[in-house]
PDB file of C-alpha atoms and ligand atoms in Angstrom:
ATOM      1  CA  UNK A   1      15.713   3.305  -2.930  1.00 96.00           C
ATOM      2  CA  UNK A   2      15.339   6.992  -1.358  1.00 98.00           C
ATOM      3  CA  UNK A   3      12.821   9.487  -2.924  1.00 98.00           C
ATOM      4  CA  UNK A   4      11.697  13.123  -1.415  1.00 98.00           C
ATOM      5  CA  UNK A   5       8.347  14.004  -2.572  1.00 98.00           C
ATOM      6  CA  UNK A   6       7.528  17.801  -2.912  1.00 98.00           C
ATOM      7  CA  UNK A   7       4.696  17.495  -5.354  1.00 97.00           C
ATOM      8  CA  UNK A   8       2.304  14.889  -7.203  1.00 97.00           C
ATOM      9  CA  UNK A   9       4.833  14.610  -9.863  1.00 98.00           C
ATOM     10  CA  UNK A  10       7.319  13.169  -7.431  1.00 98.00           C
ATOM     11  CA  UNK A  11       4.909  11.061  -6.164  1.00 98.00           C
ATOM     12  CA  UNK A  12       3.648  10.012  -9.477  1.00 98.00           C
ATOM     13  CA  UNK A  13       7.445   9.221 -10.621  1.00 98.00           C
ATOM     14  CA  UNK A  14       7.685   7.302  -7.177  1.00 98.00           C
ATOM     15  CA  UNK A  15       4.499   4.756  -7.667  1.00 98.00           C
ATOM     16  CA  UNK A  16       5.525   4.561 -10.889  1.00 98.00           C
ATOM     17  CA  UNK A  17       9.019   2.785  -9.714  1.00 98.00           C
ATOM     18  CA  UNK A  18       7.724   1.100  -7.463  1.00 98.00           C
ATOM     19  CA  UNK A  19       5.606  -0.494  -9.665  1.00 98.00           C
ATOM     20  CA  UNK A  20       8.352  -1.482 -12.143  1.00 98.00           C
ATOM     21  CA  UNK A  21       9.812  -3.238  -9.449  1.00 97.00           C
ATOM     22  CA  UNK A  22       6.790  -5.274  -8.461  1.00 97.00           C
ATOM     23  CA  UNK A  23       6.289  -8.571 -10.266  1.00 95.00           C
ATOM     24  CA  UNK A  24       3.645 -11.437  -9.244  1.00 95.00           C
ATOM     25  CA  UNK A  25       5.073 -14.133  -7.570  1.00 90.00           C
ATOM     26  CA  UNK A  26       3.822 -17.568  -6.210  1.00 94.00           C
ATOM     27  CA  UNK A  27       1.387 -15.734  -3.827  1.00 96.00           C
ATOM     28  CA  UNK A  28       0.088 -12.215  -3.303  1.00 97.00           C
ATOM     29  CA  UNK A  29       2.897  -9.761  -3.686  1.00 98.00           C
ATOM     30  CA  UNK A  30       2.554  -7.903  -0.449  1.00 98.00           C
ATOM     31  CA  UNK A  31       3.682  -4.580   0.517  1.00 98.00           C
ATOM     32  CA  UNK A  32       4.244  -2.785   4.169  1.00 98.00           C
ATOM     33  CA  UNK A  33       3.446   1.311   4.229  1.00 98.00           C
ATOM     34  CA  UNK A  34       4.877   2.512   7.143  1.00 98.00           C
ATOM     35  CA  UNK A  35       4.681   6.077   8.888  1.00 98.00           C
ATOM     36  CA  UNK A  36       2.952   8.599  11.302  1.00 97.00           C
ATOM     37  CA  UNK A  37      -0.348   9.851  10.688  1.00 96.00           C
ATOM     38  CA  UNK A  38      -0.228  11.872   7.980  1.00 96.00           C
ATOM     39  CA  UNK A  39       2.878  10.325   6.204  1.00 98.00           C
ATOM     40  CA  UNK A  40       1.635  10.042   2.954  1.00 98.00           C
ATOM     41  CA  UNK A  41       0.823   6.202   2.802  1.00 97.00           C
ATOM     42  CA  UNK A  42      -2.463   6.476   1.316  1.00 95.00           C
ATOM     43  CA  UNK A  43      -1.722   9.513  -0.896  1.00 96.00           C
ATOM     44  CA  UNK A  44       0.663   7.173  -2.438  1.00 98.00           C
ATOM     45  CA  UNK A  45      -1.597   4.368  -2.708  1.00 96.00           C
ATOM     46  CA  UNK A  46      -4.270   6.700  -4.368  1.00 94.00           C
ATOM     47  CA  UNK A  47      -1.188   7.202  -6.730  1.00 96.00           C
ATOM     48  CA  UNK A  48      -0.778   3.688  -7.940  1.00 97.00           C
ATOM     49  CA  UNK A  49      -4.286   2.894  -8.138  1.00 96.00           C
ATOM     50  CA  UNK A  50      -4.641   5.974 -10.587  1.00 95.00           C
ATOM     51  CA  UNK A  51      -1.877   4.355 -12.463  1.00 97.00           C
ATOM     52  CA  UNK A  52      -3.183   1.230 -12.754  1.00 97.00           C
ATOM     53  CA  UNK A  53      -6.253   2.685 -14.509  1.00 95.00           C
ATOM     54  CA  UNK A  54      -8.597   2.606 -11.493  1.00 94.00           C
ATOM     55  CA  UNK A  55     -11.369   4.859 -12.166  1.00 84.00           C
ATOM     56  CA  UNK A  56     -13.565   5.387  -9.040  1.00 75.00           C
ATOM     57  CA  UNK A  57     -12.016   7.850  -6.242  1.00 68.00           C
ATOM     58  CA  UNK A  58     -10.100   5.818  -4.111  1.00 61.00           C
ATOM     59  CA  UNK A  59     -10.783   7.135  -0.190  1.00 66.00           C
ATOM     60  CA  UNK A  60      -8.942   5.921   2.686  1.00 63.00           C
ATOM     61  CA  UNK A  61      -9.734   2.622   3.537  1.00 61.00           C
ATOM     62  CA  UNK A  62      -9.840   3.748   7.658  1.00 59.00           C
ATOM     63  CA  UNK A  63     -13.252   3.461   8.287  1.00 65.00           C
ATOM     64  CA  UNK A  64     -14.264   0.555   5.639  1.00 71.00           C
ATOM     65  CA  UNK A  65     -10.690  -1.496   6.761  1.00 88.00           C
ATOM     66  CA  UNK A  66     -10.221  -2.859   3.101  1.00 90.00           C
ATOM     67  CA  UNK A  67     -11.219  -1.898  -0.420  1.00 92.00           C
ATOM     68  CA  UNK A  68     -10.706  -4.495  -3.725  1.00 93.00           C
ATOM     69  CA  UNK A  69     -10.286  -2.895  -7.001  1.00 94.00           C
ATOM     70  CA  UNK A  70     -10.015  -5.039 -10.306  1.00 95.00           C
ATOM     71  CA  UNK A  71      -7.696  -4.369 -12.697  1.00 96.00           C
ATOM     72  CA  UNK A  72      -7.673  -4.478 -16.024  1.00 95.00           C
ATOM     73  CA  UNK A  73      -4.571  -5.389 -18.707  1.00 96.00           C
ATOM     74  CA  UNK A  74      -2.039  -4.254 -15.877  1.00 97.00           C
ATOM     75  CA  UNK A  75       0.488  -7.389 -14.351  1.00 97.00           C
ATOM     76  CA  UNK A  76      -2.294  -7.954 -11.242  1.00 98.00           C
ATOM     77  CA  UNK A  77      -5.861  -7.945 -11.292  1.00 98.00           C
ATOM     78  CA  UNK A  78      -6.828  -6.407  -8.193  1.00 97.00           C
ATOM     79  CA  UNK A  79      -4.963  -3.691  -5.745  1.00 97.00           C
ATOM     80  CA  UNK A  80      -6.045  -4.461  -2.184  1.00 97.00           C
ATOM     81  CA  UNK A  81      -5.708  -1.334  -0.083  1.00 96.00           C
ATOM     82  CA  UNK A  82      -5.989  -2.386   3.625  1.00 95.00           C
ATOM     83  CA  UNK A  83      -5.576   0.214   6.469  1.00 94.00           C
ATOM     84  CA  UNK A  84      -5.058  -1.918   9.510  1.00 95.00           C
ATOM     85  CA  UNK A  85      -4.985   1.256  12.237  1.00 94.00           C
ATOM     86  CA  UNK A  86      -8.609  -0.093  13.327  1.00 90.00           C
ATOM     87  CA  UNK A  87      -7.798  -3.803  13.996  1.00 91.00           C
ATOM     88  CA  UNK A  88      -7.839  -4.452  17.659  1.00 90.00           C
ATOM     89  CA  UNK A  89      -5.897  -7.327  16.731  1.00 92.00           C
ATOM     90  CA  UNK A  90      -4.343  -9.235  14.430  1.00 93.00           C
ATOM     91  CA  UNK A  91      -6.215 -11.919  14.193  1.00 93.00           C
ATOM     92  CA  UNK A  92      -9.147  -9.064  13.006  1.00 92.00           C
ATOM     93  CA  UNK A  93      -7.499 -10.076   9.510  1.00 92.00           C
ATOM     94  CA  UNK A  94      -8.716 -12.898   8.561  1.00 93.00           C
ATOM     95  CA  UNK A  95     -12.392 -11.913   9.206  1.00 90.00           C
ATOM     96  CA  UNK A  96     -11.036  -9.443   5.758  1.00 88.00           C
ATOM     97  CA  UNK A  97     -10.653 -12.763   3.917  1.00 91.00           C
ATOM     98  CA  UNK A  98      -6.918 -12.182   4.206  1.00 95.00           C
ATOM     99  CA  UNK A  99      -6.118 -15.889   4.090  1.00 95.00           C
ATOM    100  CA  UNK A 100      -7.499 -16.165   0.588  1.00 96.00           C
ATOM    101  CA  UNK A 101      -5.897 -12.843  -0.575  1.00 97.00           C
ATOM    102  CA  UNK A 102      -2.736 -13.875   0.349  1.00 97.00           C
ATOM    103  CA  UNK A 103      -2.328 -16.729  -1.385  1.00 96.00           C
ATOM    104  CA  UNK A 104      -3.172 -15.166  -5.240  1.00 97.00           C
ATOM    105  CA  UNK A 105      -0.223 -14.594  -7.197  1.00 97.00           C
ATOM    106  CA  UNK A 106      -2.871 -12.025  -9.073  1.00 98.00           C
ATOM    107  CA  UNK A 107      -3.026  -9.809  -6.066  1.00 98.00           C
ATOM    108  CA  UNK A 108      -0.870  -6.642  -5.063  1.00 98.00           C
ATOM    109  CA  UNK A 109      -1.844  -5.751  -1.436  1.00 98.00           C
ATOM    110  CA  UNK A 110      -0.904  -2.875   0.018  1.00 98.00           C
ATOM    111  CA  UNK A 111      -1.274  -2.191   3.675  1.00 97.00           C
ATOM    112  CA  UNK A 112      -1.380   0.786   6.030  1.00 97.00           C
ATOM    113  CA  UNK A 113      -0.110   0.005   9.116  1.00 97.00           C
ATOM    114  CA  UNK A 114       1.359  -3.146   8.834  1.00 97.00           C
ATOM    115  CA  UNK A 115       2.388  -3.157  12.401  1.00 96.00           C
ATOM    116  CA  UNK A 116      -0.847  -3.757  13.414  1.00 95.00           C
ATOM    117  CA  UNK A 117      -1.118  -7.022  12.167  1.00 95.00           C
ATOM    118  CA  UNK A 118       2.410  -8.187  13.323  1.00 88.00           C
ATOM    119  CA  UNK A 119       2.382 -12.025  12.483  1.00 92.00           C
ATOM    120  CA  UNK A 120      -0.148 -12.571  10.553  1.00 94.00           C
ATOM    121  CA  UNK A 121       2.475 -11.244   7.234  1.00 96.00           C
ATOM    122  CA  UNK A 122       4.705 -12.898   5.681  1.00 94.00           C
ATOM    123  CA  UNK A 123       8.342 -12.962   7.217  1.00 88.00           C
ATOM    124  CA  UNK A 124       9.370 -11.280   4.120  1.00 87.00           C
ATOM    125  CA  UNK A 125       7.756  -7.864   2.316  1.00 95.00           C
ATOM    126  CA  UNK A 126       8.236  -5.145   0.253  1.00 98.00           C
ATOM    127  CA  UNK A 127       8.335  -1.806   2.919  1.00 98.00           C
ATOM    128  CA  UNK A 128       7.522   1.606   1.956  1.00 98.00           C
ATOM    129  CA  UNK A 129       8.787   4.023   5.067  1.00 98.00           C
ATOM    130  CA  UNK A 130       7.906   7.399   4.514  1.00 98.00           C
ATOM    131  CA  UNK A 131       8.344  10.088   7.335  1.00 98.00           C
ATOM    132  CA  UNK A 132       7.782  13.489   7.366  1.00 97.00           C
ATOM    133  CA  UNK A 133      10.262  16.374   6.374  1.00 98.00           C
ATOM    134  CA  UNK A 134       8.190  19.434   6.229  1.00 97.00           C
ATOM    135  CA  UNK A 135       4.643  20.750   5.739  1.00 96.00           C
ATOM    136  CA  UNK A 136       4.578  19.533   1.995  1.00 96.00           C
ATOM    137  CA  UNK A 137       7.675  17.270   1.831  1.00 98.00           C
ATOM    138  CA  UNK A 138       8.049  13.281   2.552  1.00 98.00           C
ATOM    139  CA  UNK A 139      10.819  11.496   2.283  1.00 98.00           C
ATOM    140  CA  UNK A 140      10.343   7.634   0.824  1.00 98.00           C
ATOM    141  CA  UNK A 141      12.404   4.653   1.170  1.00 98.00           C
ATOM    142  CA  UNK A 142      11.250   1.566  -0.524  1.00 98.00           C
ATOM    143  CA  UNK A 143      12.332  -1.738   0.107  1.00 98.00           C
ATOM    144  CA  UNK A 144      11.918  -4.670  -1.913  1.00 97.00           C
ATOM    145  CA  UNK A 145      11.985  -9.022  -0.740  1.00 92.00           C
TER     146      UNK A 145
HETATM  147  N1  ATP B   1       4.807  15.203  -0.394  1.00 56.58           N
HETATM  148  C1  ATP B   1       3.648  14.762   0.109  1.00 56.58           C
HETATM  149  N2  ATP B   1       3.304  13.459  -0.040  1.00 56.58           N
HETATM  150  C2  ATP B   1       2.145  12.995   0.481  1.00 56.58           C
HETATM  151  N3  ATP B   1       1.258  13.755   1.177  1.00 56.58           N
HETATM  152  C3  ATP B   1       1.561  15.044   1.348  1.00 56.58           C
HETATM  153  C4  ATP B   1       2.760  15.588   0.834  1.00 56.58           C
HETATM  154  N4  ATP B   1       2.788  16.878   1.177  1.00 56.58           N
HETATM  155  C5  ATP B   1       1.665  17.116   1.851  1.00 56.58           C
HETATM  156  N5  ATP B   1       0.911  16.042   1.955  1.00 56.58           N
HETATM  157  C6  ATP B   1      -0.369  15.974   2.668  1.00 56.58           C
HETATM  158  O1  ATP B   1      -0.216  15.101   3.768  1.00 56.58           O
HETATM  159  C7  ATP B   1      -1.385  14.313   3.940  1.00 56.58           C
HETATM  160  C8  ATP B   1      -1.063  12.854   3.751  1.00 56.58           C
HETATM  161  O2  ATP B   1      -2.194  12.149   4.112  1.00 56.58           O
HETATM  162  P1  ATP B   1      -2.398  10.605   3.869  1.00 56.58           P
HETATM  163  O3  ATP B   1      -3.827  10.351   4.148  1.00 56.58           O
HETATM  164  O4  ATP B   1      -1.816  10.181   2.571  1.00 56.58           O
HETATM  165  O5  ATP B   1      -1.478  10.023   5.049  1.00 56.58           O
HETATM  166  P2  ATP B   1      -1.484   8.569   5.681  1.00 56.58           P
HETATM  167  O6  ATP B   1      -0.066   8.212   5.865  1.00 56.58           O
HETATM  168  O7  ATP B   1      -2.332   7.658   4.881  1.00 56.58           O
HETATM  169  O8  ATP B   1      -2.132   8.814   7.101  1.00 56.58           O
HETATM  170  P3  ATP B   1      -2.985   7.819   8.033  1.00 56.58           P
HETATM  171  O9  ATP B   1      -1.983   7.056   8.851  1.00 56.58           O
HETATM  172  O10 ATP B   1      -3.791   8.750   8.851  1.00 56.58           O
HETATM  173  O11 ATP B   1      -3.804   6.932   7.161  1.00 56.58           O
HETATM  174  C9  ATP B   1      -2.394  14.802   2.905  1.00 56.58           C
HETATM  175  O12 ATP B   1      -3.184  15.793   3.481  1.00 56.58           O
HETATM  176  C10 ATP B   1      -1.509  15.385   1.827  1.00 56.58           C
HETATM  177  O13 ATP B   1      -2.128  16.395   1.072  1.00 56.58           O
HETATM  178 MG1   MG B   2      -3.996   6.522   5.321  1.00 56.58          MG
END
C-alpha cells in the first residue's frame, strides 16, 4: 500500500489504515519503520499514538531508547515506540525487556530503525518505508506479514 503525505491529514488518514490493518496475534504484533533521518518515522508514530487516545506528548524515543504507553478500549493495550539508532548492538535489546514484549499478543511495537537490531526480530514484520520526496512530502509504503 503506497501513500504520499503532504500534510497531517495525509498522515492522519495513513495511521489510521494502518491501524485497520493491524490485528493482535499470538505474540506482539511488530512493526519495522524504515528511512533516512528525517523520514517521517516518528511523526507517524506520534500519529497513531494520538489515535489511540494517548494523551501525554509523545517525543522521540532517541535519547530514552523506548517509551510504553497503555492503552485504553483500543485492540492493544500498550504502543511500544522503540528507536533503535543508539543500540551499539543488537543484543542492547533485550536489556529493553524486549524478550517479554515480544511475546504479548496485547502489544503493538513499533520500531525506528529496525536495522539496527537485525536478528533479534522476527523473520516476519509489518514494514513501513518512507523516503523522502521533497521539503514537506514523504512517500509511504506499508507492508503487512
Ligand atoms: N509529509 C511529512 N511527513 C512527515 N514529516 C514531515 C513531512 N513533511 C515534513 N516533515 C518534517 O520532517 C521531519 C520528520 O521528522 P521525524 O522525527 O518524524 O523523522 P524520523 O524518521 O523519526 O527521523 P529519525 O531517524 O531522526 O528519528 C519533521 O521535522 C517534520 O515536520
Ligand atoms: Mg525518529
Amino acid at each position: 500500500m503506497n501513500f504520499r503525505l503532504t500534510n497531517p491529514t495525509d498522515i492522519e488518514k495513513a495511521a489510521q489504515e494502518f491501524l485497520d490493518h493491524c490485528q493482535p496475534l499470538a505474540q506482539a504484533t511488530i512493526v519495522g519503520l524504515f528511512g533516512d533521518l528525517g523520514a517521517g518515522k516518528t511523526t507517524f508514530t506520534q500519529t497513531v499514538a494520538r489515535i489511540l487516545g494517548v494523551n501525554e506528548t509523545v517525543t522521540s524515543p532517541t535519547f530514552i531508547l523506548e517509551k510504553i504507553y497503555k492503552l485504553e478500549g483500543q485492540k492493544y493495550e500498550r504502543l511500544i515506540h522503540i528507536d533503535a539508532y543508539r543500540l551499539e548492538k543488537p543484543e542492547e535489546l533485550l536489556t529493553l525487556g524486549w524478550k517479554e514484549l515480544a511475546e504479548d499478543s496485547h502489544n503493538l511495537i513499533m520500531i525506528e530503525w529496525p536495522e539496527k537490531v537485525a536478528g533479534m526480530l522476527p523473520d516476519q514484520i509489518h514494514e513501513l518505508r518512507f523516503s523522502h520526496v521533497d521539503d514537506t512530502t514523504r512517500d509511504l509504503t506499508m507492508t503487512f506479514v
